CSV table of C-alpha atoms in Angstrom, one decimal:
chain,number,residue,atom,x,y,z
I,1,MET,CA,-15.3,-71.6,18.5
I,2,GLU,CA,-16.2,-70.9,15.2
I,3,TYR,CA,-18.2,-67.9,16.4
I,4,ILE,CA,-15.0,-66.5,17.4
I,5,LEU,CA,-13.1,-67.3,14.3
I,6,ILE,CA,-15.9,-65.6,12.4
I,7,ILE,CA,-15.5,-62.3,14.7
I,8,ILE,CA,-12.0,-62.2,14.6
I,9,SER,CA,-11.7,-62.7,10.6
I,10,ALA,CA,-14.7,-60.4,9.8
I,11,VAL,CA,-13.1,-57.6,12.3
I,12,PHE,CA,-9.6,-57.6,11.4
I,13,VAL,CA,-8.3,-60.1,8.7
I,14,ASN,CA,-10.9,-59.3,6.1
I,15,ASN,CA,-11.7,-56.2,7.4
I,16,ILE,CA,-14.9,-55.2,5.4
I,17,ILE,CA,-13.7,-51.2,4.5
I,18,LEU,CA,-9.9,-51.8,4.7
I,19,SER,CA,-9.6,-55.0,2.3
I,20,GLN,CA,-13.2,-55.5,1.0
I,21,PHE,CA,-14.0,-52.0,-0.2
I,22,LEU,CA,-17.3,-52.0,0.9
I,23,GLY,CA,-18.8,-48.9,2.5
I,24,VAL,CA,-15.7,-47.0,1.4
I,25,CYS,CA,-18.2,-43.7,0.5
I,26,PRO,CA,-19.4,-43.1,4.1
I,27,PHE,CA,-15.8,-44.1,5.1
I,28,LEU,CA,-14.5,-40.9,3.4
I,29,GLY,CA,-17.4,-39.0,3.7
I,30,VAL,CA,-18.8,-39.0,7.3
I,31,SER,CA,-15.3,-39.3,9.1
I,32,ASN,CA,-14.5,-35.7,9.6
I,33,LYS,CA,-15.3,-36.3,13.2
I,34,VAL,CA,-14.6,-38.9,15.9
I,35,SER,CA,-18.1,-37.9,17.0
I,36,THR,CA,-20.2,-38.4,13.4
I,37,ALA,CA,-18.0,-41.5,12.7
I,38,ALA,CA,-19.3,-43.3,16.0
I,39,GLY,CA,-22.9,-42.3,15.2
I,40,MET,CA,-23.0,-43.7,11.8
I,41,SER,CA,-21.2,-47.1,13.2
I,42,GLY,CA,-24.2,-47.2,15.5
I,43,ALA,CA,-26.6,-46.9,13.0
I,44,VAL,CA,-25.2,-49.3,10.4
I,45,THR,CA,-24.5,-51.8,13.1
I,46,PHE,CA,-28.3,-51.3,13.8
I,47,VAL,CA,-29.5,-52.0,10.1
I,48,MET,CA,-26.7,-54.3,9.1
I,49,ALA,CA,-28.2,-56.7,11.4
I,50,VAL,CA,-31.6,-56.7,11.1
I,51,ALA,CA,-31.2,-56.4,7.2
I,52,THR,CA,-29.1,-59.8,7.2
I,53,LEU,CA,-31.8,-61.6,9.1
I,54,VAL,CA,-34.6,-60.7,6.9
I,55,THR,CA,-32.7,-61.4,3.8
I,56,TYR,CA,-31.6,-64.8,5.0
I,57,LEU,CA,-35.0,-65.8,5.8
I,58,LEU,CA,-36.4,-64.2,2.8
I,59,GLN,CA,-33.4,-65.8,0.6
I,60,TYR,CA,-34.1,-69.7,2.2
I,61,TYR,CA,-38.0,-69.1,3.0
I,62,VAL,CA,-39.0,-67.4,0.0
I,63,LEU,CA,-36.9,-67.1,-2.9
I,64,ILE,CA,-35.2,-70.6,-3.1
I,65,PRO,CA,-38.6,-72.6,-2.7
I,66,LEU,CA,-39.8,-70.5,-5.3
I,67,GLY,CA,-37.2,-71.3,-7.6
I,68,ILE,CA,-36.5,-67.4,-8.1
I,69,GLU,CA,-33.0,-66.6,-6.9
I,70,PHE,CA,-32.4,-64.4,-9.9
I,71,MET,CA,-34.5,-61.9,-8.0
I,72,GLN,CA,-32.4,-61.7,-5.1
I,73,THR,CA,-30.6,-58.2,-6.2
I,74,VAL,CA,-34.2,-56.4,-6.2
I,75,THR,CA,-35.5,-58.3,-3.0
I,76,PHE,CA,-32.9,-57.6,-0.9
I,77,ILE,CA,-32.1,-54.0,-2.1
I,78,VAL,CA,-36.2,-53.3,-1.6
I,79,VAL,CA,-36.0,-54.9,1.5
I,80,ILE,CA,-33.0,-52.9,2.9
I,81,ALA,CA,-34.6,-49.6,1.8
I,82,SER,CA,-38.0,-50.2,3.1
I,83,LEU,CA,-36.3,-51.3,6.4
I,84,VAL,CA,-34.1,-48.4,6.8
I,85,GLN,CA,-37.7,-46.5,6.6
I,86,MET,CA,-39.1,-48.6,9.2
I,87,VAL,CA,-36.3,-48.6,11.6
I,88,GLU,CA,-36.3,-44.7,11.3
I,89,ILE,CA,-40.2,-44.2,11.8
I,90,MET,CA,-40.2,-46.9,14.9
I,91,MET,CA,-37.1,-45.2,16.2
I,92,LYS,CA,-38.7,-41.8,16.3
I,93,LYS,CA,-41.5,-43.1,18.5
I,94,ILE,CA,-39.5,-45.5,21.0
I,95,SER,CA,-36.4,-43.6,21.7
I,96,PRO,CA,-36.4,-40.2,20.5
I,97,SER,CA,-32.9,-39.4,22.1
I,98,LEU,CA,-31.2,-42.5,20.0
I,99,TYR,CA,-33.1,-40.5,17.2
I,100,GLN,CA,-31.6,-37.7,17.6
I,101,ALA,CA,-27.8,-39.4,17.7
I,102,LEU,CA,-28.4,-41.7,14.6
I,103,GLY,CA,-31.3,-39.9,13.0
I,104,ILE,CA,-29.5,-38.2,10.1
I,105,PHE,CA,-27.6,-41.3,9.2
I,106,LEU,CA,-29.9,-43.4,8.6
I,107,PRO,CA,-31.1,-42.4,4.9
I,108,LEU,CA,-28.0,-42.6,4.1
I,109,ILE,CA,-27.3,-46.1,5.0
I,110,THR,CA,-29.9,-47.1,2.2
I,111,THR,CA,-27.3,-46.5,-0.1
I,112,ASN,CA,-24.1,-47.9,1.7
I,113,CYS,CA,-23.0,-51.1,-0.3
I,114,ALA,CA,-21.7,-52.6,2.9
I,115,VAL,CA,-25.2,-53.3,4.0
I,116,LEU,CA,-26.2,-55.0,0.6
I,117,GLY,CA,-23.0,-56.7,0.6
I,118,VAL,CA,-23.3,-58.6,3.7
I,119,ALA,CA,-26.6,-59.4,3.1
I,120,ILE,CA,-25.4,-61.2,-0.4
I,121,LEU,CA,-22.3,-62.5,1.1
I,122,VAL,CA,-23.8,-64.8,3.9
I,123,VAL,CA,-26.1,-66.5,1.6
I,124,SER,CA,-23.5,-67.0,-1.2
I,125,LYS,CA,-20.1,-67.1,0.0
I,126,GLU,CA,-18.7,-70.6,1.6
I,127,PHE,CA,-16.5,-70.6,4.7
I,128,THR,CA,-14.4,-73.1,6.4
I,129,PHE,CA,-13.9,-73.9,9.4
I,130,GLY,CA,-11.3,-76.5,9.4
I,131,GLY,CA,-13.5,-78.8,7.4
I,132,ASP,CA,-15.5,-78.7,4.3
I,133,PRO,CA,-16.4,-75.3,2.9
I,134,GLN,CA,-20.2,-74.5,3.7
I,135,LEU,CA,-22.8,-72.1,3.9
I,136,LEU,CA,-23.4,-70.2,7.4
I,137,ASN,CA,-26.4,-71.1,9.3
I,138,MET,CA,-28.9,-68.6,10.6
I,139,SER,CA,-27.1,-67.8,13.9
I,140,GLN,CA,-23.2,-67.7,12.0
I,141,ALA,CA,-24.8,-65.4,9.8
I,142,ILE,CA,-26.1,-62.9,12.6
I,143,VAL,CA,-23.0,-62.8,14.4
I,144,PHE,CA,-21.3,-62.5,11.0
I,145,SER,CA,-22.9,-59.6,10.0
I,146,ILE,CA,-22.6,-57.9,13.5
I,147,ALA,CA,-18.9,-59.0,13.7
I,148,ASN,CA,-18.9,-57.1,10.2
I,149,ALA,CA,-20.4,-54.3,11.6
I,150,ILE,CA,-17.8,-53.8,14.4
I,151,GLY,CA,-14.9,-54.2,11.8
I,152,PHE,CA,-16.8,-51.0,9.9
I,153,GLY,CA,-17.2,-49.3,13.1
I,154,LEU,CA,-13.3,-49.8,13.8
I,155,ALA,CA,-12.0,-48.6,10.8
I,156,MET,CA,-14.2,-45.4,10.6
I,157,ILE,CA,-13.3,-44.5,14.2
I,158,LEU,CA,-9.4,-45.2,13.7
I,159,PHE,CA,-9.8,-43.3,10.7
I,160,SER,CA,-11.6,-40.1,12.2
I,161,GLY,CA,-9.2,-39.7,14.8
I,162,LEU,CA,-6.3,-39.6,11.8
I,163,ARG,CA,-8.2,-37.3,10.2
I,164,GLU,CA,-8.7,-35.0,12.9
I,165,GLN,CA,-5.0,-35.2,13.4
I,166,LEU,CA,-4.7,-34.4,9.8
I,167,GLU,CA,-7.0,-31.4,10.0
I,168,LEU,CA,-4.0,-29.6,12.3
I,169,ALA,CA,-1.4,-30.9,9.8
I,170,ASN,CA,0.4,-28.4,7.2
I,171,VAL,CA,-0.2,-30.6,3.8
I,172,PRO,CA,0.4,-29.4,0.3
I,173,LYS,CA,-1.9,-27.6,-1.5
I,174,GLU,CA,-2.4,-30.4,-3.8
I,175,PHE,CA,-3.0,-33.1,-1.3
I,176,LYS,CA,-5.3,-30.8,0.6
I,177,GLY,CA,-8.9,-33.0,1.6
I,178,VAL,CA,-9.3,-36.6,0.1
I,179,PRO,CA,-6.1,-37.2,-1.7
I,180,ILE,CA,-4.3,-37.0,1.8
I,181,ALA,CA,-7.2,-39.0,3.4
I,182,LEU,CA,-7.0,-41.7,1.0
I,183,ILE,CA,-3.3,-42.1,1.2
I,184,THR,CA,-3.7,-42.2,5.1
I,185,ALA,CA,-6.4,-44.9,4.4
I,186,GLY,CA,-4.0,-46.5,2.5
I,187,ILE,CA,-1.2,-46.8,5.1
I,188,LEU,CA,-3.9,-48.0,7.7
I,189,ALA,CA,-4.8,-50.5,5.3
I,190,LEU,CA,-1.4,-51.8,5.2
I,191,ALA,CA,-1.5,-51.7,8.9
I,192,PHE,CA,-4.4,-54.2,8.8
I,193,MET,CA,-2.6,-56.5,6.3
I,194,GLY,CA,-0.4,-57.4,9.5
I,195,PHE,CA,-3.7,-59.2,10.5
I,196,ALA,CA,-3.4,-61.6,7.7
I,197,GLY,CA,-2.6,-65.4,8.3
I,198,LEU,CA,-4.1,-65.1,11.9
I,199,VAL,CA,-7.2,-67.1,10.8
C,1,MET,CA,-26.4,-26.7,-23.2
C,2,GLY,CA,-25.5,-28.2,-26.5
C,3,LYS,CA,-25.8,-32.3,-27.1
C,4,LEU,CA,-21.8,-32.7,-27.0
C,5,ASN,CA,-21.5,-30.6,-24.3
C,6,ILE,CA,-23.2,-33.3,-22.2
C,7,ILE,CA,-21.1,-36.1,-23.1
C,8,THR,CA,-17.8,-34.4,-23.0
C,9,LYS,CA,-18.7,-32.7,-19.4
C,10,GLY,CA,-18.8,-36.3,-17.9
C,11,ILE,CA,-15.4,-37.3,-18.8
C,12,LEU,CA,-13.3,-34.2,-17.7
C,13,LYS,CA,-15.3,-31.4,-15.7
C,14,GLU,CA,-17.7,-33.7,-13.9
C,15,ASN,CA,-15.6,-36.9,-14.0
C,16,PRO,CA,-17.6,-39.5,-11.3
C,17,ILE,CA,-13.9,-40.7,-10.0
C,18,PHE,CA,-11.6,-37.6,-9.9
C,19,VAL,CA,-14.5,-34.6,-9.2
C,20,LEU,CA,-17.2,-36.1,-8.0
C,21,LEU,CA,-15.4,-38.9,-6.1
C,22,LEU,CA,-18.7,-41.0,-6.1
C,23,GLY,CA,-18.7,-44.9,-6.3
C,24,MET,CA,-15.7,-45.5,-4.4
C,25,CYS,CA,-16.4,-48.9,-3.6
C,26,PRO,CA,-16.0,-50.4,-7.0
C,27,THR,CA,-13.2,-48.0,-8.3
C,28,LEU,CA,-11.2,-49.4,-5.2
C,29,GLY,CA,-12.3,-52.8,-5.3
C,30,THR,CA,-12.4,-53.9,-8.6
C,31,THR,CA,-9.0,-52.2,-10.3
C,32,THR,CA,-6.5,-55.0,-9.8
C,33,SER,CA,-6.0,-54.9,-13.5
C,34,ALA,CA,-7.0,-52.4,-16.5
C,35,ILE,CA,-9.2,-55.3,-18.1
C,36,ASN,CA,-11.1,-55.8,-14.6
C,37,GLY,CA,-11.3,-51.6,-14.2
C,38,MET,CA,-12.5,-51.3,-17.8
C,39,GLY,CA,-15.3,-54.4,-17.6
C,40,MET,CA,-16.6,-52.8,-14.2
C,41,GLY,CA,-16.8,-49.4,-15.8
C,42,LEU,CA,-18.6,-50.6,-18.9
C,43,ALA,CA,-21.0,-53.0,-17.0
C,44,THR,CA,-22.0,-49.5,-14.8
C,45,MET,CA,-21.8,-47.7,-18.0
C,46,PHE,CA,-24.7,-50.3,-19.3
C,47,VAL,CA,-26.8,-49.7,-16.1
C,48,LEU,CA,-26.4,-45.9,-16.2
C,49,ILE,CA,-27.6,-45.5,-19.7
C,50,MET,CA,-30.6,-47.9,-19.6
C,51,SER,CA,-31.8,-46.7,-16.0
C,52,ASN,CA,-31.2,-43.3,-17.0
C,53,ILE,CA,-33.7,-43.6,-20.4
C,54,VAL,CA,-36.1,-45.1,-18.2
C,55,ILE,CA,-36.2,-43.3,-15.4
C,56,SER,CA,-36.6,-39.8,-17.5
C,57,LEU,CA,-39.7,-41.7,-19.4
C,58,ILE,CA,-41.4,-42.4,-16.0
C,59,SER,CA,-40.6,-39.5,-14.2
C,60,SER,CA,-43.4,-37.5,-14.7
C,61,LEU,CA,-45.5,-40.2,-13.6
C,62,ILE,CA,-43.9,-41.3,-10.1
C,63,PRO,CA,-45.2,-39.0,-6.9
C,64,SER,CA,-42.4,-37.1,-5.5
C,65,LYS,CA,-42.5,-38.9,-1.9
C,66,VAL,CA,-41.9,-42.4,-3.5
C,67,ARG,CA,-39.3,-41.6,-6.1
C,68,ILE,CA,-36.0,-43.1,-4.3
C,69,PRO,CA,-37.4,-46.2,-4.0
C,70,SER,CA,-39.0,-46.4,-7.5
C,71,TYR,CA,-35.5,-45.4,-8.9
C,72,ILE,CA,-33.7,-47.9,-7.3
C,73,VAL,CA,-36.2,-50.7,-8.2
C,74,VAL,CA,-35.5,-49.4,-12.0
C,75,ILE,CA,-31.6,-49.7,-11.3
C,76,ALA,CA,-32.1,-53.0,-9.7
C,77,SER,CA,-34.0,-54.5,-12.5
C,78,PHE,CA,-31.6,-53.7,-14.9
C,79,VAL,CA,-28.7,-54.7,-12.8
C,80,THR,CA,-30.4,-58.1,-12.6
C,81,ILE,CA,-30.3,-58.3,-16.4
C,82,LEU,CA,-26.6,-57.3,-16.6
C,83,GLN,CA,-26.1,-60.2,-14.1
C,84,LEU,CA,-27.9,-62.7,-16.3
C,85,VAL,CA,-26.6,-61.8,-19.0
C,86,MET,CA,-22.9,-61.4,-18.0
C,87,GLN,CA,-23.5,-65.2,-16.0
C,88,ALA,CA,-24.2,-66.4,-19.6
C,89,TYR,CA,-21.6,-64.7,-22.1
C,90,LEU,CA,-18.8,-63.1,-19.8
C,91,PRO,CA,-18.9,-66.2,-16.8
C,92,GLY,CA,-14.9,-65.5,-16.6
C,93,LEU,CA,-15.3,-61.5,-15.7
C,94,TYR,CA,-18.1,-62.0,-13.6
C,95,ASP,CA,-16.4,-64.5,-11.2
C,96,THR,CA,-13.7,-61.9,-11.0
C,97,LEU,CA,-15.8,-58.7,-10.3
C,98,GLY,CA,-18.0,-61.1,-8.1
C,99,LEU,CA,-20.2,-58.9,-5.6
C,100,PHE,CA,-19.4,-55.8,-7.0
C,101,ILE,CA,-21.9,-56.7,-10.0
C,102,PRO,CA,-25.0,-56.6,-7.8
C,103,LEU,CA,-23.6,-53.7,-5.9
C,104,ILE,CA,-24.3,-51.2,-8.9
C,105,VAL,CA,-27.4,-51.1,-7.5
C,106,VAL,CA,-26.0,-49.2,-4.5
C,107,ASN,CA,-23.5,-47.3,-6.7
C,108,CYS,CA,-24.3,-43.5,-5.8
C,109,ILE,CA,-23.3,-42.4,-9.5
C,110,VAL,CA,-26.4,-44.3,-10.9
C,111,LEU,CA,-29.1,-43.1,-8.3
C,112,GLY,CA,-27.5,-40.0,-8.6
C,113,ARG,CA,-27.5,-39.2,-11.9
C,114,ALA,CA,-31.4,-40.4,-12.0
C,115,GLU,CA,-32.2,-37.9,-9.6
C,116,ALA,CA,-29.9,-35.0,-10.6
C,117,PHE,CA,-30.1,-35.0,-14.2
C,118,ALA,CA,-32.5,-37.9,-15.7
C,119,SER,CA,-35.7,-36.8,-13.8
C,120,LYS,CA,-35.6,-33.6,-15.1
C,121,ASN,CA,-34.4,-33.5,-18.9
C,122,SER,CA,-35.3,-35.1,-22.0
C,123,ILE,CA,-34.8,-38.9,-23.0
C,124,VAL,CA,-32.3,-38.2,-25.8
C,125,ASP,CA,-30.2,-35.5,-23.1
C,126,SER,CA,-30.6,-38.2,-20.3
C,127,ALA,CA,-29.1,-40.9,-22.5
C,128,LEU,CA,-26.3,-38.9,-23.5
C,129,ASP,CA,-25.6,-38.0,-19.8
C,130,GLY,CA,-25.5,-41.3,-19.3
C,131,ILE,CA,-22.8,-42.1,-21.9
C,132,GLY,CA,-20.9,-39.1,-20.6
C,133,ILE,CA,-20.8,-40.1,-17.2
C,134,GLY,CA,-20.0,-44.1,-18.1
C,135,VAL,CA,-17.0,-43.1,-20.5
C,136,GLY,CA,-16.1,-40.7,-17.3
C,137,PHE,CA,-16.3,-43.6,-15.2
C,138,THR,CA,-14.8,-46.3,-17.2
C,139,LEU,CA,-11.5,-44.1,-18.0
C,140,GLY,CA,-11.3,-43.6,-14.4
C,141,LEU,CA,-11.1,-47.1,-13.5
C,142,THR,CA,-9.0,-48.0,-16.6
C,143,VAL,CA,-6.6,-45.5,-15.6
C,144,LEU,CA,-6.6,-46.7,-12.1
C,145,GLY,CA,-6.4,-50.4,-13.0
C,146,ALA,CA,-3.3,-49.9,-15.4
C,147,VAL,CA,-1.3,-48.0,-12.6
C,148,ARG,CA,-1.8,-50.6,-10.4
C,149,GLU,CA,-1.2,-53.2,-12.8
C,150,LEU,CA,1.5,-51.6,-14.0
C,151,LEU,CA,3.4,-51.3,-10.4
C,152,GLY,CA,2.0,-54.2,-9.0
C,153,SER,CA,2.8,-56.6,-11.5
C,154,GLY,CA,4.7,-55.1,-14.5
C,155,ALA,CA,2.0,-55.8,-17.1
C,156,LEU,CA,-0.8,-53.6,-19.1
C,157,PHE,CA,-3.8,-55.4,-20.0
C,158,GLY,CA,-2.6,-58.6,-19.1
C,159,PHE,CA,0.6,-58.3,-21.7
C,160,LYS,CA,3.6,-58.3,-19.3
C,161,PHE,CA,6.8,-56.5,-20.2
C,162,ILE,CA,8.5,-56.3,-17.2
C,163,GLN,CA,10.3,-59.3,-15.7
C,164,GLY,CA,9.6,-60.1,-12.2
C,165,ASP,CA,6.8,-59.8,-9.7
C,166,GLY,CA,6.5,-56.2,-9.2
C,167,MET,CA,5.3,-54.3,-5.9
C,168,LEU,CA,2.7,-56.8,-5.0
C,169,VAL,CA,1.0,-54.0,-2.7
C,170,PHE,CA,-0.4,-52.0,-5.1
C,171,ILE,CA,-2.5,-55.1,-6.4
C,172,LEU,CA,-3.8,-55.7,-2.9
C,173,ALA,CA,-5.8,-53.7,-0.7
C,174,PRO,CA,-3.9,-50.8,0.4
C,175,GLY,CA,-2.2,-50.1,-2.9
C,176,ALA,CA,-5.7,-49.1,-4.3
C,177,PHE,CA,-6.0,-46.5,-1.8
C,178,ILE,CA,-2.4,-45.0,-2.3
C,179,ALA,CA,-2.7,-45.4,-6.0
C,180,LEU,CA,-6.0,-43.5,-5.9
C,181,GLY,CA,-4.5,-40.9,-4.0
C,182,TYR,CA,-1.7,-40.1,-5.9
C,183,LEU,CA,-4.0,-40.0,-9.0
C,184,LEU,CA,-6.0,-37.5,-7.7
C,185,VAL,CA,-2.8,-35.2,-6.5
C,186,LEU,CA,-2.2,-35.5,-10.3
C,187,PHE,CA,-5.7,-34.5,-11.3
C,188,ASN,CA,-5.5,-31.8,-8.7
C,189,LYS,CA,-2.6,-30.4,-10.2
C,190,TYR,CA,-3.5,-30.8,-14.0
C,191,LYS,CA,-6.8,-29.0,-13.3
C,192,ALA,CA,-4.9,-25.7,-11.6
C,193,LYS,CA,-3.2,-25.5,-14.9
C,194,LEU,CA,-6.6,-25.3,-16.9
């Protein structure tokens, strides 16, 4: 039951882009076409799930036992940066076709704050499932990270569809490009606010 | 390029928010009020100046293949220092900004300036560039925060002068996107007149 709650909460109610503002850079940067948005979402899902697993283990089996939680930011970002590099090399070797599809997005993911954001959230945010607030256990953490990645993908793909239509619209000169995209994103965020109170 | 020019270009001509469109996550996420926006801007400015200085010092020693990870480690160290200092002396602001303080590490502005400016210029110039871009970022965040606070709760810097609740949507997530969108429109219009 709590897995379903985590998924609905992360995908719709607390959507990572539209209500938490994590990963807005790729949201605005690579959302011109639906196909690139889908590619980016795929790469993010993969990296986010693996990165969360590794940083979760590091937090509970290295940082806390050694009493060096203040090293969290440095450790996590180094792990994510090297992980992205490793994923890129492995993907090139194992599945060249997947690499062709996702490869160009991988270097961009290091500076995607959604990945580091989710990695920090799962070890610091307390959730309530009808009972006392508690930190996530490992399987919940993995589900949480994948659900957030799905939320990221959903927002990206919806938004890129809207932007493809905007290309054809006749917008005033000052609104062209990013301003109209931001206002569109605002209206999309308004729509997602309709899910508030669902969980 | 004059020393003064390095500072002023960050404020208007290369403003990180309105022109370069970098660092959108903290821009949208922390500007629920003018004070919060300003706090976030100053925190980022500290990291920006310190990392620019250190990277400009050590850039000739780093092999170019591993420069990005090295820069990230330098930036992450300063963010950790900032986290500890803020936890000790500004716990209220630290709690409000929350996740966005550690996320300064992945702020594209900081890494962007390290790569584009600090690695190629002298220490003094890099520090000045950090100040200029930092002031530009802080100004942008404060303006956006002020607009959202004014429309959303009828207050400015915590000083309430309009009775009632205001348009709550501007404090919430959609208002951030819409307010920034319209500010960009105004900025574009003003820039065209220059």
